[in-house]
């Protein structure tokens, strides 16, 4: 398996590659490697995660042989440090781009999920390690459901889920998809925060022009038309004719 992975990624400008058959969370493995000096754009991939996580300690399921679970260690430049809030968009946009190679048109459920046919097929979790006031390293964690076994039991889902292979006839090779994803990340990273980046991200937003409900924390909710994105990656809703900006945070978004 590891040699297939390395073959698939051959020639790409990655800092290093670490393959784990099974691990708690690739984000934890990546944060530990980053603390020991992993070079920029090092990649951790696991076949299985036993305690994969989403935001706010929610669980992310990765069963063996069925998904991609990966974390990319990035050492942000000074300019990238100003745009930490855009990295989740970077991961989402790269996956949307990679899926175009498979003829799949995917959407981004702001802020951190990728949908296919309005169902969740991937989740993104960005975590940072700080050195004083600066982000010293950033871990871009992505979980992608490729085969049906990747889908957790219904009771564990808070949003409908799907997998990539359900959309294409030819067998999907996980590591080919991983290569396409890395190529797309390498392509989009230098464009982080540029007009073209924001336009493409906005174009890919799920539920654009639709009425959505956004939960801000436990109790407060906003209902409005999903309008687009601001330059800092905030979501713009139109509520009773007025613009309302939603910043990345502990939010849930649903179509109504
Ligand atoms: P929401 O989906 O409500 O917007 P969220 O995006 O805030 O929630 P996350 O933290 O992003 O939630 O994702 C974690 C949730 O994703 C879990 O609580 C679970 O419901 C769901 N989940 C876990 N593993 C998978 C998987 N492999 N595929 C699809 N969904 C999953
Ligand atoms: C979410 O939807 O909240 C984000 C899920 C992120 C899952 C990926 S899988 C690889 C990496 N390791 C983790 O523990 N989480 C991320």
mmCIF file of C-alpha atoms and ligand atoms in Angstrom:
data_model
loop_
_atom_site.group_PDB
_atom_site.id
_atom_site.type_symbol
_atom_site.label_atom_id
_atom_site.label_comp_id
_atom_site.label_asym_id
_atom_site.label_seq_id
_atom_site.Cartn_x
_atom_site.Cartn_y
_atom_site.Cartn_z
ATOM 1 C CA UNK A 1 0.000 0.000 0.000
ATOM 2 C CA UNK A 2 2.743 2.448 1.002
ATOM 3 C CA UNK A 3 4.702 1.790 -2.186
ATOM 4 C CA UNK A 4 1.538 2.417 -4.275
ATOM 5 C CA UNK A 5 1.091 5.685 -2.431
ATOM 6 C CA UNK A 6 4.661 6.779 -3.056
ATOM 7 C CA UNK A 7 4.396 5.781 -6.727
ATOM 8 C CA UNK A 8 1.208 7.828 -7.121
ATOM 9 C CA UNK A 9 2.807 10.889 -5.600
ATOM 10 C CA UNK A 10 6.132 10.581 -7.435
ATOM 11 C CA UNK A 11 7.488 13.829 -8.837
ATOM 12 C CA UNK A 12 5.304 16.154 -6.769
ATOM 13 C CA UNK A 13 7.106 18.821 -4.729
ATOM 14 C CA UNK A 14 6.096 17.459 -1.304
ATOM 15 C CA UNK A 15 8.154 18.062 1.838
ATOM 16 C CA UNK A 16 7.855 14.450 2.978
ATOM 17 C CA UNK A 17 5.379 11.587 3.083
ATOM 18 C CA UNK A 18 4.273 9.554 6.080
ATOM 19 C CA UNK A 19 1.931 6.605 5.536
ATOM 20 C CA UNK A 20 0.171 5.003 8.491
ATOM 21 C CA UNK A 21 -1.987 1.918 8.186
ATOM 22 C CA UNK A 22 -4.016 2.940 11.205
ATOM 23 C CA UNK A 23 -3.746 5.959 13.461
ATOM 24 C CA UNK A 24 -5.912 7.952 15.873
ATOM 25 C CA UNK A 25 -6.058 11.102 13.772
ATOM 26 C CA UNK A 26 -3.800 12.134 10.883
ATOM 27 C CA UNK A 27 -4.084 15.708 12.200
ATOM 28 C CA UNK A 28 -2.508 14.598 15.497
ATOM 29 C CA UNK A 29 0.238 12.726 13.649
ATOM 30 C CA UNK A 30 0.835 15.810 11.482
ATOM 31 C CA UNK A 31 0.911 18.210 14.456
ATOM 32 C CA UNK A 32 3.440 15.938 16.183
ATOM 33 C CA UNK A 33 5.578 15.764 13.026
ATOM 34 C CA UNK A 34 5.322 19.538 12.569
ATOM 35 C CA UNK A 35 6.580 20.016 16.149
ATOM 36 C CA UNK A 36 9.609 17.884 15.251
ATOM 37 C CA UNK A 37 10.384 20.065 12.217
ATOM 38 C CA UNK A 38 8.521 18.508 9.273
ATOM 39 C CA UNK A 39 9.228 20.543 6.129
ATOM 40 C CA UNK A 40 6.556 22.614 4.396
ATOM 41 C CA UNK A 41 4.022 20.572 2.406
ATOM 42 C CA UNK A 42 4.679 17.303 4.217
ATOM 43 C CA UNK A 43 1.832 14.832 3.940
ATOM 44 C CA UNK A 44 0.421 12.299 6.392
ATOM 45 C CA UNK A 45 -1.942 9.669 4.979
ATOM 46 C CA UNK A 46 -3.725 6.930 6.899
ATOM 47 C CA UNK A 47 -5.783 4.020 5.665
ATOM 48 C CA UNK A 48 -7.826 4.044 8.870
ATOM 49 C CA UNK A 49 -8.440 6.505 11.697
ATOM 50 C CA UNK A 50 -9.609 5.299 15.074
ATOM 51 C CA UNK A 51 -10.371 8.746 16.498
ATOM 52 C CA UNK A 52 -10.660 11.034 13.488
ATOM 53 C CA UNK A 53 -12.227 14.335 14.411
ATOM 54 C CA UNK A 54 -14.263 17.153 12.951
ATOM 55 C CA UNK A 55 -14.851 20.561 14.433
ATOM 56 C CA UNK A 56 -15.559 21.015 18.142
ATOM 57 C CA UNK A 57 -14.511 17.470 18.957
ATOM 58 C CA UNK A 58 -17.118 15.854 16.702
ATOM 59 C CA UNK A 59 -16.162 12.478 15.294
ATOM 60 C CA UNK A 60 -15.027 11.821 11.742
ATOM 61 C CA UNK A 61 -15.216 8.186 10.633
ATOM 62 C CA UNK A 62 -12.546 6.637 8.399
ATOM 63 C CA UNK A 63 -12.888 2.916 7.853
ATOM 64 C CA UNK A 64 -10.009 1.002 6.237
ATOM 65 C CA UNK A 65 -9.833 0.780 2.456
ATOM 66 C CA UNK A 66 -12.783 3.099 1.879
ATOM 67 C CA UNK A 67 -11.670 6.699 2.203
ATOM 68 C CA UNK A 68 -8.855 9.177 2.076
ATOM 69 C CA UNK A 69 -7.705 10.556 5.400
ATOM 70 C CA UNK A 70 -4.854 12.982 5.043
ATOM 71 C CA UNK A 71 -3.210 15.968 6.640
ATOM 72 C CA UNK A 72 -0.893 18.413 4.915
ATOM 73 C CA UNK A 73 1.590 20.348 7.055
ATOM 74 C CA UNK A 74 2.045 23.893 5.813
ATOM 75 C CA UNK A 75 4.543 26.460 7.070
ATOM 76 C CA UNK A 76 2.670 29.630 6.230
ATOM 77 C CA UNK A 77 4.480 32.586 4.719
ATOM 78 C CA UNK A 78 3.979 35.999 6.287
ATOM 79 C CA UNK A 79 1.277 36.795 3.763
ATOM 80 C CA UNK A 80 -0.457 33.454 4.307
ATOM 81 C CA UNK A 81 -0.481 34.122 8.047
ATOM 82 C CA UNK A 82 -2.746 37.087 7.350
ATOM 83 C CA UNK A 83 -5.155 34.711 5.628
ATOM 84 C CA UNK A 84 -5.360 31.723 7.955
ATOM 85 C CA UNK A 85 -9.161 31.794 7.650
ATOM 86 C CA UNK A 86 -8.915 30.959 3.945
ATOM 87 C CA UNK A 87 -7.120 27.618 4.268
ATOM 88 C CA UNK A 88 -10.286 25.633 4.768
ATOM 89 C CA UNK A 89 -11.510 27.189 1.491
ATOM 90 C CA UNK A 90 -8.200 26.241 -0.113
ATOM 91 C CA UNK A 91 -8.699 22.578 0.777
ATOM 92 C CA UNK A 92 -12.309 22.625 -0.384
ATOM 93 C CA UNK A 93 -11.500 24.364 -3.637
ATOM 94 C CA UNK A 94 -8.663 21.945 -4.371
ATOM 95 C CA UNK A 95 -10.961 18.967 -3.870
ATOM 96 C CA UNK A 96 -13.666 20.513 -6.061
ATOM 97 C CA UNK A 97 -10.987 21.016 -8.717
ATOM 98 C CA UNK A 98 -9.646 17.455 -8.377
ATOM 99 C CA UNK A 99 -13.148 16.018 -8.704
ATOM 100 C CA UNK A 100 -13.587 17.807 -12.039
ATOM 101 C CA UNK A 101 -11.079 15.253 -13.411
ATOM 102 C CA UNK A 102 -13.715 12.632 -12.644
ATOM 103 C CA UNK A 103 -16.516 14.618 -14.259
ATOM 104 C CA UNK A 104 -17.960 15.372 -10.817
ATOM 105 C CA UNK A 105 -19.319 18.796 -10.043
ATOM 106 C CA UNK A 106 -18.951 19.227 -6.278
ATOM 107 C CA UNK A 107 -20.091 22.059 -4.048
ATOM 108 C CA UNK A 108 -18.703 23.626 -0.899
ATOM 109 C CA UNK A 109 -20.973 23.801 2.115
ATOM 110 C CA UNK A 110 -19.417 26.744 3.878
ATOM 111 C CA UNK A 111 -17.260 26.634 5.831
ATOM 112 C CA UNK A 112 -15.703 23.184 5.739
ATOM 113 C CA UNK A 113 -17.610 20.472 3.888
ATOM 114 C CA UNK A 114 -17.595 19.309 0.278
ATOM 115 C CA UNK A 115 -20.890 18.042 -1.093
ATOM 116 C CA UNK A 116 -21.706 15.907 -4.079
ATOM 117 C CA UNK A 117 -25.361 15.845 -5.093
ATOM 118 C CA UNK A 118 -26.067 17.918 -1.947
ATOM 119 C CA UNK A 119 -24.659 15.225 0.321
ATOM 120 C CA UNK A 120 -21.484 15.413 2.392
ATOM 121 C CA UNK A 121 -18.587 13.563 0.797
ATOM 122 C CA UNK A 122 -15.660 15.273 2.488
ATOM 123 C CA UNK A 123 -14.825 17.287 5.576
ATOM 124 C CA UNK A 124 -11.944 19.639 6.246
ATOM 125 C CA UNK A 125 -10.350 20.495 9.555
ATOM 126 C CA UNK A 126 -7.619 23.126 9.759
ATOM 127 C CA UNK A 127 -5.586 23.221 12.962
ATOM 128 C CA UNK A 128 -2.715 25.494 13.860
ATOM 129 C CA UNK A 129 0.361 25.425 16.058
ATOM 130 C CA UNK A 130 1.423 28.825 17.380
ATOM 131 C CA UNK A 131 4.805 30.299 18.183
ATOM 132 C CA UNK A 132 4.024 33.370 20.283
ATOM 133 C CA UNK A 133 1.622 35.478 18.223
ATOM 134 C CA UNK A 134 2.427 33.730 14.919
ATOM 135 C CA UNK A 135 1.073 30.595 13.322
ATOM 136 C CA UNK A 136 4.178 28.477 13.107
ATOM 137 C CA UNK A 137 2.545 25.607 11.258
ATOM 138 C CA UNK A 138 -0.847 24.771 9.946
ATOM 139 C CA UNK A 139 -2.331 21.353 9.400
ATOM 140 C CA UNK A 140 -4.905 20.985 6.649
ATOM 141 C CA UNK A 141 -6.800 17.786 7.400
ATOM 142 C CA UNK A 142 -9.139 16.275 4.849
ATOM 143 C CA UNK A 143 -11.362 13.223 4.964
ATOM 144 C CA UNK A 144 -12.908 12.068 1.684
ATOM 145 C CA UNK A 145 -15.457 9.269 1.363
ATOM 146 C CA UNK A 146 -14.523 7.215 -1.701
ATOM 147 C CA UNK A 147 -16.398 3.923 -1.290
ATOM 148 C CA UNK A 148 -19.691 3.096 0.464
ATOM 149 C CA UNK A 149 -17.960 1.555 3.495
ATOM 150 C CA UNK A 150 -16.713 5.048 4.342
ATOM 151 C CA UNK A 151 -20.186 6.153 5.391
ATOM 152 C CA UNK A 152 -20.825 5.975 9.138
ATOM 153 C CA UNK A 153 -24.040 4.505 10.546
ATOM 154 C CA UNK A 154 -27.101 6.689 9.951
ATOM 155 C CA UNK A 155 -27.415 7.496 13.665
ATOM 156 C CA UNK A 156 -23.997 9.178 13.594
ATOM 157 C CA UNK A 157 -24.867 11.540 10.740
ATOM 158 C CA UNK A 158 -26.116 15.075 11.169
ATOM 159 C CA UNK A 159 -26.258 15.660 7.416
ATOM 160 C CA UNK A 160 -26.813 13.208 4.511
ATOM 161 C CA UNK A 161 -23.568 11.620 3.323
ATOM 162 C CA UNK A 162 -22.297 10.111 0.091
ATOM 163 C CA UNK A 163 -19.119 8.780 -1.532
ATOM 164 C CA UNK A 164 -17.206 9.549 -4.726
ATOM 165 C CA UNK A 165 -17.546 6.164 -6.429
ATOM 166 C CA UNK A 166 -21.358 6.561 -6.412
ATOM 167 C CA UNK A 167 -20.943 9.241 -9.092
ATOM 168 C CA UNK A 168 -18.611 7.477 -11.528
ATOM 169 C CA UNK A 169 -18.666 4.227 -13.457
ATOM 170 C CA UNK A 170 -14.930 3.479 -13.707
ATOM 171 C CA UNK A 171 -13.285 2.247 -10.527
ATOM 172 C CA UNK A 172 -11.830 5.125 -8.519
ATOM 173 C CA UNK A 173 -8.244 4.613 -7.347
ATOM 174 C CA UNK A 174 -7.879 6.377 -4.009
ATOM 175 C CA UNK A 175 -4.256 7.324 -4.543
ATOM 176 C CA UNK A 176 -4.946 8.699 -8.040
ATOM 177 C CA UNK A 177 -7.552 10.936 -6.450
ATOM 178 C CA UNK A 178 -5.027 11.879 -3.778
ATOM 179 C CA UNK A 179 -2.513 12.851 -6.471
ATOM 180 C CA UNK A 180 -5.102 15.028 -8.229
ATOM 181 C CA UNK A 181 -5.902 16.643 -4.889
ATOM 182 C CA UNK A 182 -2.236 17.390 -4.156
ATOM 183 C CA UNK A 183 -1.748 18.808 -7.666
ATOM 184 C CA UNK A 184 -4.766 21.061 -7.118
ATOM 185 C CA UNK A 185 -3.510 22.187 -3.693
ATOM 186 C CA UNK A 186 -0.128 23.042 -5.195
ATOM 187 C CA UNK A 187 -1.887 25.007 -7.937
ATOM 188 C CA UNK A 188 -4.257 26.955 -5.654
ATOM 189 C CA UNK A 189 -2.000 27.714 -2.699
ATOM 190 C CA UNK A 190 -0.146 30.616 -4.366
ATOM 191 C CA UNK A 191 -3.538 32.101 -5.290
ATOM 192 C CA UNK A 192 -4.847 32.091 -1.709
ATOM 193 C CA UNK A 193 -6.961 35.202 -1.169
ATOM 194 C CA UNK A 194 -6.659 36.489 -4.743
ATOM 195 C CA UNK A 195 -9.737 37.613 -6.657
ATOM 196 C CA UNK A 196 -9.694 34.481 -8.820
ATOM 197 C CA UNK A 197 -9.459 32.251 -5.736
ATOM 198 C CA UNK A 198 -12.433 33.950 -4.079
ATOM 199 C CA UNK A 199 -14.472 33.911 -7.290
ATOM 200 C CA UNK A 200 -13.914 30.184 -7.830
ATOM 201 C CA UNK A 201 -14.681 29.440 -4.180
ATOM 202 C CA UNK A 202 -17.850 31.526 -4.405
ATOM 203 C CA UNK A 203 -18.878 29.821 -7.665
ATOM 204 C CA UNK A 204 -18.603 26.456 -5.916
ATOM 205 C CA UNK A 205 -20.683 27.438 -2.864
ATOM 206 C CA UNK A 206 -23.587 25.100 -2.156
ATOM 207 C CA UNK A 207 -27.078 26.626 -1.751
ATOM 208 C CA UNK A 208 -26.098 29.942 -3.349
ATOM 209 C CA UNK A 209 -29.234 32.014 -3.934
ATOM 210 C CA UNK A 210 -31.211 29.661 -1.688
ATOM 211 C CA UNK A 211 -32.689 30.359 1.721
ATOM 212 C CA UNK A 212 -30.514 28.845 4.423
ATOM 213 C CA UNK A 213 -30.512 28.719 8.163
ATOM 214 C CA UNK A 214 -27.254 29.316 9.985
ATOM 215 C CA UNK A 215 -26.770 28.388 13.635
ATOM 216 C CA UNK A 216 -24.410 30.700 15.478
ATOM 217 C CA UNK A 217 -23.472 28.816 18.605
ATOM 218 C CA UNK A 218 -26.091 26.935 20.574
ATOM 219 C CA UNK A 219 -29.152 29.139 20.333
ATOM 220 C CA UNK A 220 -28.857 32.045 17.896
ATOM 221 C CA UNK A 221 -29.881 31.337 14.304
ATOM 222 C CA UNK A 222 -30.084 33.507 11.184
ATOM 223 C CA UNK A 223 -32.262 32.785 8.173
ATOM 224 C CA UNK A 224 -31.436 34.474 4.891
ATOM 225 C CA UNK A 225 -30.471 34.055 1.253
ATOM 226 C CA UNK A 226 -26.947 32.756 0.783
ATOM 227 C CA UNK A 227 -25.393 35.516 -1.296
ATOM 228 C CA UNK A 228 -21.630 34.962 -1.522
ATOM 229 C CA UNK A 229 -18.241 35.419 0.098
ATOM 230 C CA UNK A 230 -16.288 38.372 1.450
ATOM 231 C CA UNK A 231 -12.568 38.819 0.790
ATOM 232 C CA UNK A 232 -11.695 37.334 4.204
ATOM 233 C CA UNK A 233 -13.737 34.210 3.481
ATOM 234 C CA UNK A 234 -16.751 35.294 5.568
ATOM 235 C CA UNK A 235 -20.147 34.213 4.280
ATOM 236 C CA UNK A 236 -22.581 36.888 3.122
ATOM 237 C CA UNK A 237 -26.303 36.391 3.675
ATOM 238 C CA UNK A 238 -29.113 38.748 2.750
ATOM 239 C CA UNK A 239 -31.534 38.992 5.645
ATOM 240 C CA UNK A 240 -34.652 41.144 5.135
ATOM 241 C CA UNK A 241 -32.896 43.028 2.360
ATOM 242 C CA UNK A 242 -29.790 43.768 4.448
ATOM 243 C CA UNK A 243 -26.374 42.126 4.244
ATOM 244 C CA UNK A 244 -25.292 40.050 7.190
ATOM 245 C CA UNK A 245 -21.773 38.646 7.400
ATOM 246 C CA UNK A 246 -21.057 35.349 9.090
ATOM 247 C CA UNK A 247 -17.525 34.694 10.202
ATOM 248 C CA UNK A 248 -15.953 31.276 10.354
ATOM 249 C CA UNK A 249 -16.677 29.824 13.755
ATOM 250 C CA UNK A 250 -18.914 27.395 15.475
ATOM 251 C CA UNK A 251 -21.664 27.455 12.906
ATOM 252 C CA UNK A 252 -23.907 24.960 11.115
ATOM 253 C CA UNK A 253 -25.541 25.713 7.833
ATOM 254 C CA UNK A 254 -28.593 24.033 6.338
ATOM 255 C CA UNK A 255 -30.821 24.675 3.333
ATOM 256 C CA UNK A 256 -34.422 25.363 4.273
HETATM 257 P P1 LIG B 1 -22.799 20.068 9.907
HETATM 258 O O1 LIG B 1 -22.603 18.845 9.061
HETATM 259 O O2 LIG B 1 -23.861 20.084 10.928
HETATM 260 O O3 LIG B 1 -22.704 21.354 9.162
HETATM 261 P P2 LIG B 1 -20.412 20.322 10.844
HETATM 262 O O4 LIG B 1 -19.936 20.489 9.444
HETATM 263 O O5 LIG B 1 -20.299 21.439 11.792
HETATM 264 O O6 LIG B 1 -21.790 19.866 10.877
HETATM 265 P P3 LIG B 1 -18.402 18.697 11.287
HETATM 266 O O7 LIG B 1 -17.666 18.877 12.544
HETATM 267 O O8 LIG B 1 -17.955 19.423 10.066
HETATM 268 O O9 LIG B 1 -19.846 19.042 11.479
HETATM 269 O O10 LIG B 1 -18.389 17.182 10.880
HETATM 270 C C1 LIG B 1 -18.518 16.194 11.827
HETATM 271 C C2 LIG B 1 -19.811 15.467 11.563
HETATM 272 O O11 LIG B 1 -19.756 14.821 10.289
HETATM 273 C C3 LIG B 1 -20.050 14.335 12.549
HETATM 274 O O12 LIG B 1 -20.735 14.820 13.678
HETATM 275 C C4 LIG B 1 -20.872 13.339 11.747
HETATM 276 O O13 LIG B 1 -22.234 13.672 11.819
HETATM 277 C C5 LIG B 1 -20.443 13.578 10.327
HETATM 278 N N1 LIG B 1 -19.507 12.556 9.818
HETATM 279 C C6 LIG B 1 -18.559 11.865 10.482
HETATM 280 N N2 LIG B 1 -17.864 11.055 9.657
HETATM 281 C C7 LIG B 1 -18.394 11.234 8.431
HETATM 282 C C8 LIG B 1 -18.112 10.684 7.155
HETATM 283 N N3 LIG B 1 -17.134 9.804 6.955
HETATM 284 N N4 LIG B 1 -18.878 11.118 6.121
HETATM 285 C C9 LIG B 1 -19.847 12.025 6.268
HETATM 286 N N5 LIG B 1 -20.168 12.585 7.448
HETATM 287 C C10 LIG B 1 -19.450 12.200 8.517
HETATM 288 C C1 LIG B 2 -15.516 18.103 9.518
HETATM 289 O O1 LIG B 2 -16.347 17.810 8.635
HETATM 290 O O2 LIG B 2 -15.778 18.645 10.590
HETATM 291 C C2 LIG B 2 -14.098 17.923 9.235
HETATM 292 C C3 LIG B 2 -13.685 16.499 9.201
HETATM 293 C C4 LIG B 2 -12.206 16.408 8.932
HETATM 294 C C5 LIG B 2 -11.741 14.993 8.858
HETATM 295 C C6 LIG B 2 -10.295 14.892 8.479
HETATM 296 S S1 LIG B 2 -9.819 13.235 8.146
HETATM 297 C C7 LIG B 2 -8.149 13.675 8.169
HETATM 298 C C8 LIG B 2 -7.970 14.658 9.303
HETATM 299 N N1 LIG B 2 -7.771 13.948 10.569
HETATM 300 C C9 LIG B 2 -8.762 14.188 11.421
HETATM 301 O O3 LIG B 2 -8.837 13.712 12.566
HETATM 302 N N2 LIG B 2 -9.665 15.000 10.883
HETATM 303 C C10 LIG B 2 -9.298 15.392 9.535
#
